[in-house]
């Protein structure tokens, strides 16, 4: 990340990505906003000149489009300071009921899409920003968000429940019911705009953390998971004794 202002962001156009695009623009930064359908940003684009907001077509499952986006960013802005790698979507399905083709598309987007953007970002920072912080030491933070009020559930893919998990008493049925009512007024979901402000602040830290949990529910989950891992390590530590080659 460069200390120059305004900074240049690479971001997405929906969910947290859309919030970050608007927040960065509001703070005077430049943004390369990527999405499959550029027309979705026509209204936002009308309020910002091309010298501040560059809208590019990007399907993260197509590696060449990723390469083209970084090349265009270099052509227009000459550098890139922050890559907000947030493209992805959810899939609700039991393991037994998930079709292979649906699962593969999910991984092409959520895993390989994110991985390919990260790989191209590393190359970009090494070659284009060699004198900046990113060129000397690529700083990465993994955002671990709790439940926020975005379009994550409406944009998710829902597979009909597997017959073995349809009883209302099954854990799978309980999870599906909870997600169906996630946006009910009684549920106090996180505000994505408030989360984005924290992420924006994070991007300016000289030594950001490797992981940033956002939301009390995320903190609670991570701490519970760490306690579980610690309990397993303590409970079976003796099994690792005397395992060296004699």
Short mmCIF file of N, CA, C and O in Angstrom, two decimals, residues 63-157:
data_model
loop_
_atom_site.label_atom_id
_atom_site.label_comp_id
_atom_site.label_asym_id
_atom_site.label_seq_id
_atom_site.Cartn_x
_atom_site.Cartn_y
_atom_site.Cartn_z
N UNK A 63 -9.32 -16.30 -16.14
CA UNK A 63 -8.00 -15.76 -15.80
C UNK A 63 -7.54 -14.62 -16.71
O UNK A 63 -6.92 -13.66 -16.23
N UNK A 64 -7.85 -14.69 -18.00
CA UNK A 64 -7.38 -13.64 -18.90
C UNK A 64 -8.05 -12.31 -18.58
O UNK A 64 -7.42 -11.26 -18.70
N UNK A 65 -9.31 -12.34 -18.16
CA UNK A 65 -9.97 -11.10 -17.79
C UNK A 65 -9.32 -10.47 -16.56
O UNK A 65 -9.25 -9.25 -16.43
N UNK A 66 -8.85 -11.31 -15.64
CA UNK A 66 -8.14 -10.80 -14.46
C UNK A 66 -6.85 -10.10 -14.89
O UNK A 66 -6.54 -8.99 -14.45
N UNK A 67 -6.10 -10.73 -15.79
CA UNK A 67 -4.86 -10.14 -16.30
C UNK A 67 -5.17 -8.82 -17.00
O UNK A 67 -4.45 -7.82 -16.81
N UNK A 68 -6.24 -8.80 -17.79
CA UNK A 68 -6.61 -7.58 -18.52
C UNK A 68 -6.97 -6.44 -17.58
O UNK A 68 -6.66 -5.26 -17.86
N UNK A 69 -7.64 -6.75 -16.46
CA UNK A 69 -8.03 -5.71 -15.50
C UNK A 69 -6.79 -5.06 -14.88
O UNK A 69 -6.72 -3.83 -14.76
N UNK A 70 -5.82 -5.86 -14.50
CA UNK A 70 -4.61 -5.29 -13.91
C UNK A 70 -3.84 -4.48 -14.95
O UNK A 70 -3.25 -3.43 -14.63
N UNK A 71 -3.83 -4.96 -16.21
CA UNK A 71 -3.14 -4.22 -17.26
C UNK A 71 -3.80 -2.87 -17.50
O UNK A 71 -3.12 -1.84 -17.68
N UNK A 72 -5.13 -2.83 -17.51
CA UNK A 72 -5.86 -1.58 -17.72
C UNK A 72 -5.66 -0.63 -16.54
O UNK A 72 -5.56 0.59 -16.72
N UNK A 73 -5.60 -1.19 -15.35
CA UNK A 73 -5.34 -0.38 -14.16
C UNK A 73 -3.99 0.32 -14.27
O UNK A 73 -3.86 1.52 -13.98
N UNK A 74 -2.99 -0.41 -14.72
CA UNK A 74 -1.66 0.17 -14.90
C UNK A 74 -1.69 1.25 -15.97
O UNK A 74 -1.08 2.32 -15.80
N UNK A 75 -2.42 1.00 -17.06
CA UNK A 75 -2.50 1.96 -18.16
C UNK A 75 -3.15 3.26 -17.72
O UNK A 75 -2.69 4.36 -18.08
N UNK A 76 -4.23 3.17 -16.93
CA UNK A 76 -4.99 4.36 -16.55
C UNK A 76 -4.39 5.09 -15.35
O UNK A 76 -4.25 6.32 -15.35
N UNK A 77 -4.04 4.34 -14.31
CA UNK A 77 -3.59 4.98 -13.07
C UNK A 77 -2.08 4.86 -12.83
O UNK A 77 -1.54 5.60 -12.00
N UNK A 78 -1.45 3.91 -13.50
CA UNK A 78 0.00 3.78 -13.33
C UNK A 78 0.43 3.02 -12.11
O UNK A 78 1.60 2.66 -11.97
N UNK A 79 -0.49 2.74 -11.21
CA UNK A 79 -0.16 2.01 -9.99
C UNK A 79 -1.44 1.47 -9.36
O UNK A 79 -2.55 1.78 -9.80
N UNK A 80 -1.27 0.69 -8.30
CA UNK A 80 -2.39 0.13 -7.55
C UNK A 80 -1.94 0.03 -6.11
O UNK A 80 -0.84 -0.46 -5.82
N UNK A 81 -2.79 0.48 -5.19
CA UNK A 81 -2.40 0.51 -3.79
C UNK A 81 -3.08 -0.56 -2.93
O UNK A 81 -2.46 -1.13 -2.06
N UNK A 82 -4.36 -0.80 -3.18
CA UNK A 82 -5.10 -1.76 -2.35
C UNK A 82 -5.97 -2.65 -3.23
O UNK A 82 -6.73 -2.14 -4.07
N UNK A 83 -5.86 -3.96 -3.03
CA UNK A 83 -6.74 -4.91 -3.71
C UNK A 83 -7.72 -5.45 -2.68
O UNK A 83 -7.31 -6.14 -1.74
N UNK A 84 -8.98 -5.10 -2.84
CA UNK A 84 -10.03 -5.60 -1.94
C UNK A 84 -10.66 -6.80 -2.63
O UNK A 84 -11.58 -6.68 -3.42
N UNK A 85 -10.15 -7.98 -2.31
CA UNK A 85 -10.47 -9.22 -3.01
C UNK A 85 -11.69 -9.87 -2.36
O UNK A 85 -11.56 -10.72 -1.47
N UNK A 86 -12.90 -9.49 -2.78
CA UNK A 86 -14.10 -9.91 -2.06
C UNK A 86 -15.15 -10.59 -2.93
O UNK A 86 -16.27 -10.85 -2.46
N UNK A 87 -14.83 -10.89 -4.18
CA UNK A 87 -15.83 -11.51 -5.05
C UNK A 87 -16.14 -12.93 -4.58
O UNK A 87 -15.25 -13.68 -4.18
N UNK A 88 -17.40 -13.31 -4.62
CA UNK A 88 -17.79 -14.65 -4.21
C UNK A 88 -19.27 -14.73 -3.90
O UNK A 88 -19.97 -13.71 -3.87
N UNK A 89 -19.75 -15.92 -3.66
CA UNK A 89 -21.15 -16.12 -3.32
C UNK A 89 -21.29 -17.38 -2.48
O UNK A 89 -20.34 -18.15 -2.32
N UNK A 90 -22.47 -17.57 -1.90
CA UNK A 90 -22.71 -18.69 -1.02
C UNK A 90 -23.48 -19.82 -1.70
O UNK A 90 -24.17 -19.61 -2.70
N UNK A 91 -23.35 -20.99 -1.13
CA UNK A 91 -24.08 -22.17 -1.61
C UNK A 91 -24.64 -22.89 -0.40
O UNK A 91 -23.89 -23.26 0.52
N UNK A 92 -25.95 -23.07 -0.37
CA UNK A 92 -26.59 -23.78 0.73
C UNK A 92 -27.05 -25.15 0.23
O UNK A 92 -27.94 -25.24 -0.61
N UNK A 93 -26.41 -26.18 0.75
CA UNK A 93 -26.76 -27.54 0.35
C UNK A 93 -26.09 -28.52 1.29
O UNK A 93 -25.01 -28.25 1.81
N UNK A 94 -26.75 -29.66 1.51
CA UNK A 94 -26.11 -30.72 2.24
C UNK A 94 -25.03 -31.35 1.35
O UNK A 94 -25.14 -31.33 0.13
N UNK A 95 -23.99 -31.91 1.95
CA UNK A 95 -22.89 -32.50 1.18
C UNK A 95 -23.42 -33.54 0.20
O UNK A 95 -23.04 -33.56 -0.98
N UNK A 96 -24.31 -34.39 0.68
CA UNK A 96 -24.83 -35.45 -0.19
C UNK A 96 -25.69 -34.94 -1.33
O UNK A 96 -25.85 -35.59 -2.35
N UNK A 97 -26.26 -33.75 -1.15
CA UNK A 97 -27.17 -33.24 -2.16
C UNK A 97 -26.58 -32.19 -3.08
O UNK A 97 -27.30 -31.59 -3.87
N UNK A 98 -25.26 -31.99 -3.01
CA UNK A 98 -24.62 -30.96 -3.83
C UNK A 98 -24.14 -31.55 -5.16
O UNK A 98 -23.24 -32.39 -5.18
N UNK A 99 -24.72 -31.13 -6.29
CA UNK A 99 -24.25 -31.62 -7.59
C UNK A 99 -22.81 -31.20 -7.84
O UNK A 99 -22.40 -30.09 -7.48
N UNK A 100 -22.04 -32.07 -8.47
CA UNK A 100 -20.63 -31.78 -8.72
C UNK A 100 -20.44 -30.50 -9.54
O UNK A 100 -19.55 -29.70 -9.26
N UNK A 101 -21.28 -30.32 -10.56
CA UNK A 101 -21.09 -29.16 -11.43
C UNK A 101 -21.34 -27.84 -10.68
O UNK A 101 -20.64 -26.85 -10.89
N UNK A 102 -22.30 -27.86 -9.76
CA UNK A 102 -22.58 -26.66 -8.97
C UNK A 102 -21.43 -26.36 -8.01
O UNK A 102 -21.02 -25.21 -7.86
N UNK A 103 -20.89 -27.41 -7.39
CA UNK A 103 -19.78 -27.22 -6.46
C UNK A 103 -18.54 -26.73 -7.19
O UNK A 103 -17.80 -25.88 -6.68
N UNK A 104 -18.29 -27.24 -8.39
CA UNK A 104 -17.10 -26.83 -9.14
C UNK A 104 -17.17 -25.36 -9.54
O UNK A 104 -16.17 -24.65 -9.49
N UNK A 105 -18.35 -24.90 -9.93
CA UNK A 105 -18.50 -23.48 -10.28
C UNK A 105 -18.23 -22.61 -9.06
O UNK A 105 -17.61 -21.54 -9.16
N UNK A 106 -18.72 -23.05 -7.89
CA UNK A 106 -18.47 -22.32 -6.65
C UNK A 106 -16.98 -22.18 -6.39
O UNK A 106 -16.48 -21.09 -6.07
N UNK A 107 -16.24 -23.29 -6.54
CA UNK A 107 -14.80 -23.25 -6.29
C UNK A 107 -14.07 -22.43 -7.35
O UNK A 107 -13.08 -21.76 -7.04
N UNK A 108 -14.55 -22.45 -8.57
CA UNK A 108 -13.92 -21.63 -9.61
C UNK A 108 -14.02 -20.15 -9.26
O UNK A 108 -13.12 -19.36 -9.56
N UNK A 109 -15.13 -19.78 -8.62
CA UNK A 109 -15.32 -18.37 -8.24
C UNK A 109 -14.66 -18.05 -6.91
O UNK A 109 -13.81 -17.16 -6.82
N UNK A 110 -15.06 -18.75 -5.86
CA UNK A 110 -14.63 -18.40 -4.51
C UNK A 110 -13.17 -18.73 -4.21
O UNK A 110 -12.51 -18.01 -3.47
N UNK A 111 -12.70 -19.86 -4.77
CA UNK A 111 -11.31 -20.23 -4.51
C UNK A 111 -10.37 -19.78 -5.62
O UNK A 111 -9.50 -18.94 -5.41
N UNK A 112 -10.58 -20.31 -6.83
CA UNK A 112 -9.65 -20.00 -7.90
C UNK A 112 -9.74 -18.54 -8.34
O UNK A 112 -8.74 -17.93 -8.71
N UNK A 113 -10.94 -17.96 -8.27
CA UNK A 113 -11.07 -16.55 -8.61
C UNK A 113 -10.26 -15.69 -7.66
O UNK A 113 -9.48 -14.83 -8.08
N UNK A 114 -10.41 -15.95 -6.36
CA UNK A 114 -9.66 -15.19 -5.36
C UNK A 114 -8.16 -15.46 -5.47
O UNK A 114 -7.34 -14.55 -5.35
N UNK A 115 -7.80 -16.73 -5.71
CA UNK A 115 -6.39 -17.09 -5.82
C UNK A 115 -5.73 -16.43 -7.03
O UNK A 115 -4.61 -15.92 -6.94
N UNK A 116 -6.43 -16.41 -8.15
CA UNK A 116 -5.86 -15.82 -9.36
C UNK A 116 -5.72 -14.30 -9.25
O UNK A 116 -4.77 -13.72 -9.78
N UNK A 117 -6.68 -13.67 -8.59
CA UNK A 117 -6.55 -12.23 -8.36
C UNK A 117 -5.36 -11.95 -7.44
O UNK A 117 -4.57 -11.03 -7.68
N UNK A 118 -5.21 -12.76 -6.39
CA UNK A 118 -4.09 -12.58 -5.47
C UNK A 118 -2.75 -12.78 -6.19
O UNK A 118 -1.80 -12.03 -5.97
N UNK A 119 -2.68 -13.79 -7.05
CA UNK A 119 -1.45 -14.07 -7.78
C UNK A 119 -1.09 -12.90 -8.70
O UNK A 119 0.07 -12.48 -8.77
N UNK A 120 -2.09 -12.37 -9.40
CA UNK A 120 -1.83 -11.26 -10.30
C UNK A 120 -1.48 -9.99 -9.52
O UNK A 120 -0.68 -9.17 -9.98
N UNK A 121 -2.07 -9.85 -8.33
CA UNK A 121 -1.75 -8.70 -7.48
C UNK A 121 -0.28 -8.75 -7.04
O UNK A 121 0.41 -7.73 -7.04
N UNK A 122 0.19 -9.93 -6.67
CA UNK A 122 1.58 -10.09 -6.27
C UNK A 122 2.51 -9.69 -7.41
O UNK A 122 3.50 -8.96 -7.24
N UNK A 123 2.21 -10.18 -8.62
CA UNK A 123 3.03 -9.83 -9.78
C UNK A 123 2.99 -8.33 -10.03
O UNK A 123 4.02 -7.71 -10.30
N UNK A 124 1.80 -7.74 -9.92
CA UNK A 124 1.64 -6.31 -10.18
C UNK A 124 2.46 -5.48 -9.19
O UNK A 124 3.20 -4.58 -9.59
N UNK A 125 2.35 -5.79 -7.91
CA UNK A 125 3.08 -5.04 -6.90
C UNK A 125 4.59 -5.20 -7.07
O UNK A 125 5.35 -4.26 -6.84
N UNK A 126 5.01 -6.38 -7.46
CA UNK A 126 6.45 -6.62 -7.65
C UNK A 126 6.99 -5.85 -8.84
O UNK A 126 8.08 -5.27 -8.77
N UNK A 127 6.23 -5.81 -9.93
CA UNK A 127 6.72 -5.20 -11.16
C UNK A 127 6.41 -3.71 -11.28
O UNK A 127 7.22 -2.95 -11.81
N UNK A 128 5.25 -3.30 -10.80
CA UNK A 128 4.79 -1.92 -11.02
C UNK A 128 5.08 -1.02 -9.83
O UNK A 128 5.37 0.16 -9.99
N UNK A 129 5.00 -1.56 -8.62
CA UNK A 129 5.22 -0.76 -7.42
C UNK A 129 6.50 -1.18 -6.68
O UNK A 129 6.48 -1.40 -5.48
N UNK A 130 7.63 -1.33 -7.37
CA UNK A 130 8.83 -1.85 -6.70
C UNK A 130 9.37 -0.95 -5.61
O UNK A 130 10.04 -1.41 -4.70
N UNK A 131 9.07 0.36 -5.66
CA UNK A 131 9.60 1.27 -4.66
C UNK A 131 8.63 1.51 -3.51
O UNK A 131 8.97 2.18 -2.54
N UNK A 132 7.43 0.96 -3.62
CA UNK A 132 6.44 1.16 -2.57
C UNK A 132 6.47 0.03 -1.57
O UNK A 132 7.20 -0.96 -1.70
N UNK A 133 5.66 0.17 -0.52
CA UNK A 133 5.60 -0.87 0.51
C UNK A 133 5.21 -2.20 -0.09
O UNK A 133 5.75 -3.24 0.27
N UNK A 134 4.25 -2.20 -1.01
CA UNK A 134 3.79 -3.44 -1.60
C UNK A 134 4.87 -4.15 -2.36
O UNK A 134 4.89 -5.37 -2.44
N UNK A 135 5.79 -3.39 -2.96
CA UNK A 135 6.87 -4.01 -3.72
C UNK A 135 7.89 -4.69 -2.83
O UNK A 135 8.49 -5.69 -3.21
N UNK A 136 8.11 -4.12 -1.64
CA UNK A 136 9.10 -4.69 -0.74
C UNK A 136 8.51 -5.78 0.14
O UNK A 136 9.15 -6.78 0.43
N UNK A 137 7.29 -5.57 0.57
CA UNK A 137 6.65 -6.54 1.47
C UNK A 137 5.14 -6.50 1.23
O UNK A 137 4.48 -5.53 1.59
N UNK A 138 4.64 -7.53 0.60
CA UNK A 138 3.21 -7.57 0.31
C UNK A 138 2.44 -7.86 1.59
O UNK A 138 2.63 -8.90 2.21
N UNK A 139 1.62 -6.92 1.99
CA UNK A 139 0.86 -7.06 3.23
C UNK A 139 -0.54 -7.56 2.94
O UNK A 139 -1.26 -6.94 2.17
N UNK A 140 -0.91 -8.66 3.58
CA UNK A 140 -2.20 -9.29 3.35
C UNK A 140 -2.94 -9.44 4.67
O UNK A 140 -2.35 -9.84 5.68
N UNK A 141 -4.23 -9.10 4.67
CA UNK A 141 -5.08 -9.32 5.83
C UNK A 141 -6.30 -10.12 5.40
O UNK A 141 -6.95 -9.79 4.40
N UNK A 142 -6.60 -11.16 6.13
CA UNK A 142 -7.78 -11.98 5.87
C UNK A 142 -8.93 -11.44 6.71
O UNK A 142 -8.86 -11.42 7.94
N UNK A 143 -9.99 -10.98 6.05
CA UNK A 143 -11.16 -10.46 6.76
C UNK A 143 -12.08 -11.62 7.13
O UNK A 143 -12.47 -12.41 6.27
N UNK A 144 -12.41 -11.71 8.40
CA UNK A 144 -13.31 -12.77 8.89
C UNK A 144 -14.57 -12.10 9.41
O UNK A 144 -14.65 -11.74 10.59
N UNK A 145 -15.57 -11.90 8.55
CA UNK A 145 -16.77 -11.16 8.97
C UNK A 145 -17.80 -12.05 9.65
O UNK A 145 -17.89 -13.25 9.38
N UNK A 146 -18.56 -11.44 10.52
CA UNK A 146 -19.70 -12.13 11.10
C UNK A 146 -20.87 -12.01 10.13
O UNK A 146 -20.67 -11.98 8.91
N UNK A 147 -22.10 -11.93 10.65
CA UNK A 147 -23.28 -11.83 9.81
C UNK A 147 -23.67 -10.37 9.61
O UNK A 147 -24.03 -9.68 10.57
N UNK A 148 -23.58 -9.92 8.36
CA UNK A 148 -23.90 -8.53 8.05
C UNK A 148 -25.06 -8.48 7.07
O UNK A 148 -25.32 -9.44 6.32
N UNK A 149 -25.75 -7.37 7.06
CA UNK A 149 -26.94 -7.20 6.23
C UNK A 149 -26.53 -6.82 4.80
O UNK A 149 -26.49 -5.65 4.43
N UNK A 150 -26.21 -7.83 4.02
CA UNK A 150 -25.89 -7.63 2.61
C UNK A 150 -26.85 -8.50 1.79
O UNK A 150 -27.81 -9.07 2.33
N UNK A 151 -26.58 -8.62 0.51
CA UNK A 151 -27.41 -9.46 -0.35
C UNK A 151 -26.86 -10.88 -0.46
O UNK A 151 -27.16 -11.60 -1.41
N UNK A 152 -26.08 -11.28 0.53
CA UNK A 152 -25.43 -12.59 0.48
C UNK A 152 -26.44 -13.72 0.37
O UNK A 152 -26.25 -14.67 -0.38
N UNK A 153 -27.54 -13.62 1.12
CA UNK A 153 -28.52 -14.71 1.09
C UNK A 153 -29.34 -14.69 -0.20
O UNK A 153 -29.66 -15.74 -0.75
N UNK A 154 -29.66 -13.50 -0.69
CA UNK A 154 -30.46 -13.43 -1.93
C UNK A 154 -29.62 -13.81 -3.14
O UNK A 154 -30.17 -14.29 -4.15
N UNK A 155 -28.30 -13.61 -3.08
CA UNK A 155 -27.43 -13.97 -4.19
C UNK A 155 -26.90 -15.39 -4.10
O UNK A 155 -26.22 -15.86 -5.01
N UNK A 156 -27.19 -16.05 -2.99
CA UNK A 156 -26.68 -17.42 -2.80
C UNK A 156 -27.46 -18.42 -3.65
O UNK A 156 -28.58 -18.16 -4.08
N UNK A 157 -26.82 -19.56 -3.87
CA UNK A 157 -27.45 -20.66 -4.59
C UNK A 157 -28.03 -21.63 -3.56
O UNK A 157 -27.32 -22.12 -2.68
#
